[in-house]
C-alpha positions as MATLAB code, in Angstrom:
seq = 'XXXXXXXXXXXXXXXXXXXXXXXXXXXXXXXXXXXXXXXXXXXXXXXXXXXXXXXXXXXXXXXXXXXXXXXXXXXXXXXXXXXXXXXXXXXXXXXXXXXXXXXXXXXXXXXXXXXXXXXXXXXXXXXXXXXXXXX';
ca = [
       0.000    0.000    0.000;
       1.803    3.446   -0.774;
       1.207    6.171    1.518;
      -1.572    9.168    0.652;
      -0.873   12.302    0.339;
      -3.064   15.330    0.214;
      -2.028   18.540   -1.661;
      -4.550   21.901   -1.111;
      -3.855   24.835   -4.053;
      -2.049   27.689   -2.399;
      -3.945   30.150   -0.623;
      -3.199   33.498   -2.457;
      -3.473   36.798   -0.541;
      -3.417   40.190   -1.923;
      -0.244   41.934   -1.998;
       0.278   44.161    0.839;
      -0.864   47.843   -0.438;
       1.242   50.980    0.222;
      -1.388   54.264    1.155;
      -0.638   56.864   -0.976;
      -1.404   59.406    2.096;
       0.729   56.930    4.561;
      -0.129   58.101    7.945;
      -0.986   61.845    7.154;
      -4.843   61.901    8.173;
      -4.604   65.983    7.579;
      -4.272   64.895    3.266;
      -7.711   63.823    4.060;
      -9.551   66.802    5.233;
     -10.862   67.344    1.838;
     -12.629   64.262    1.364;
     -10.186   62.159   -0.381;
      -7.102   60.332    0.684;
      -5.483   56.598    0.987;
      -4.091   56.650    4.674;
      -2.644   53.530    6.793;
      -3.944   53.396   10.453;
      -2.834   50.982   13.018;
      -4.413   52.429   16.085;
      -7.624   54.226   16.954;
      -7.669   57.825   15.824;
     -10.156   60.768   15.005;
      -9.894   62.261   11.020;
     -10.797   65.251   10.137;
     -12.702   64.446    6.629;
     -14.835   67.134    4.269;
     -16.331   69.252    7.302;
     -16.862   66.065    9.390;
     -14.943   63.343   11.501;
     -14.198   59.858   10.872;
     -13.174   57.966   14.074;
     -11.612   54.829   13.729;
     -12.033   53.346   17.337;
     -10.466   50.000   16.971;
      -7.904   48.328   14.605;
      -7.560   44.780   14.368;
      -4.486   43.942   12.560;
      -5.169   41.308    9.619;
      -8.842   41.563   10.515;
     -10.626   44.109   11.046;
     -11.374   48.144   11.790;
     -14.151   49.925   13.402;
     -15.075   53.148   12.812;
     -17.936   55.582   13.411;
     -18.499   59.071   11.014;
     -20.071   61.963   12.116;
     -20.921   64.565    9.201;
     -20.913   68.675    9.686;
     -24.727   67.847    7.750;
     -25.771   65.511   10.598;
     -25.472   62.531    9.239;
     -23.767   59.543   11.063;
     -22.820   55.979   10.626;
     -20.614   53.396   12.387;
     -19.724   50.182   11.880;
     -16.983   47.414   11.180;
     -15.037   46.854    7.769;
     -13.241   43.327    7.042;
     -11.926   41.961    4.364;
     -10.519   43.921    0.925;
     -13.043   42.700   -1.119;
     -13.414   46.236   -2.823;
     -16.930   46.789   -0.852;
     -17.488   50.594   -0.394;
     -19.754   52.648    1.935;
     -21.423   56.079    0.642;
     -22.822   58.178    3.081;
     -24.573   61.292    1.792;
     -26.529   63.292    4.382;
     -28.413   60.648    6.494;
     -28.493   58.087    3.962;
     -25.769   55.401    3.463;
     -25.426   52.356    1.458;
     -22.959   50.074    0.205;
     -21.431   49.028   -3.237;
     -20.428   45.298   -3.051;
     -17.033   44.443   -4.951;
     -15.802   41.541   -5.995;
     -13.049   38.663   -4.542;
     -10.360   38.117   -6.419;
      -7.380   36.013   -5.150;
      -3.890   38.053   -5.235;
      -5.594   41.100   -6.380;
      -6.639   44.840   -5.086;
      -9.578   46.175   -5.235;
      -9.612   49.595   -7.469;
     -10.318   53.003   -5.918;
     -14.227   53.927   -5.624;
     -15.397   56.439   -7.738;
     -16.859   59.696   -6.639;
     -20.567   60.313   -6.188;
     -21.709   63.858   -6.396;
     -22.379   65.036   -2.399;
     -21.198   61.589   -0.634;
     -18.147   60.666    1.300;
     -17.502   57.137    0.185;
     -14.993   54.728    2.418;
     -13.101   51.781    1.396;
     -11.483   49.362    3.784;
      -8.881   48.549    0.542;
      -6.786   46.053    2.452;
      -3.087   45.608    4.446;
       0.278   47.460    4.050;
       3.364   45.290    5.212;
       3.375   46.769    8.409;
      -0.147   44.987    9.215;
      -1.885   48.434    8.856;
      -4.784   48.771    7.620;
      -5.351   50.777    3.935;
      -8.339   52.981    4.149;
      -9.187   55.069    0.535;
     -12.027   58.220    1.169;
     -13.476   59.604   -1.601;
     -15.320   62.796   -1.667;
     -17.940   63.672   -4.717;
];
């Protein structure tokens, strides 16, 4: 009898990202950066504040957004799946994206009068890559 082996396909992660912004939340107080965070923090962001109140390394971030408007959300992001949240006065929604193994997800596009937040994935450094978009 010859021994059995079992072979699983590699497990392909995305590559870790670099933020364009790095750690300078003040490149986002106009609504649109790429920043790395690693530890909760408050952002200035287009007239409003996005607190990111915990930071899970490889897993998670939680963050709650309060908007000079009124509006506010929280919530938690995983994964770099290339979902996006739009929040535009006290509505918010989300744009689903797509898995793909080894890949990034692209930037979101602007909508006129929303903030929209992307949890885009990891830099080397186990921070996590957050893109804001204002419209």
């Amino acid at each position: 009898m010859s021994p059995s082996t079992s072979r699983s396909a590699p497990v392909t992660s995305a590559p870790p990202l670099t933020a364009a912004d790095g750690t300078r939340y003040a490149a986002c107080a106009d609504g649109t950066c790429e920043v790395a965070v690693s530890r909760p923090v408050d952002i200035a962001v287009d007239d409003g504040t996005l607190s990111l109140t915990k930071v899970k390394p490889d897993d998670s971030v939680d963050f709650k957004l309060t908007l000079a408007d009124g509006g506010q959300a929280s919530g938690v992001m995983k994964g770099n799946c290339g979902a996006t949240l739009f929040f535009q006065g006290g509505l918010s929604g989300v744009n689903t994206g797509t898995c793909k193994a080894g890949s990034t997800p692209p930037p979101p596009t602007s909508r006129p009068g929303a903030l929209s937040m992307q949890f885009a994935g990891w830099d080397a450094d186990h921070r996590a890559v957050l893109r804001l978009v204002s419209g």
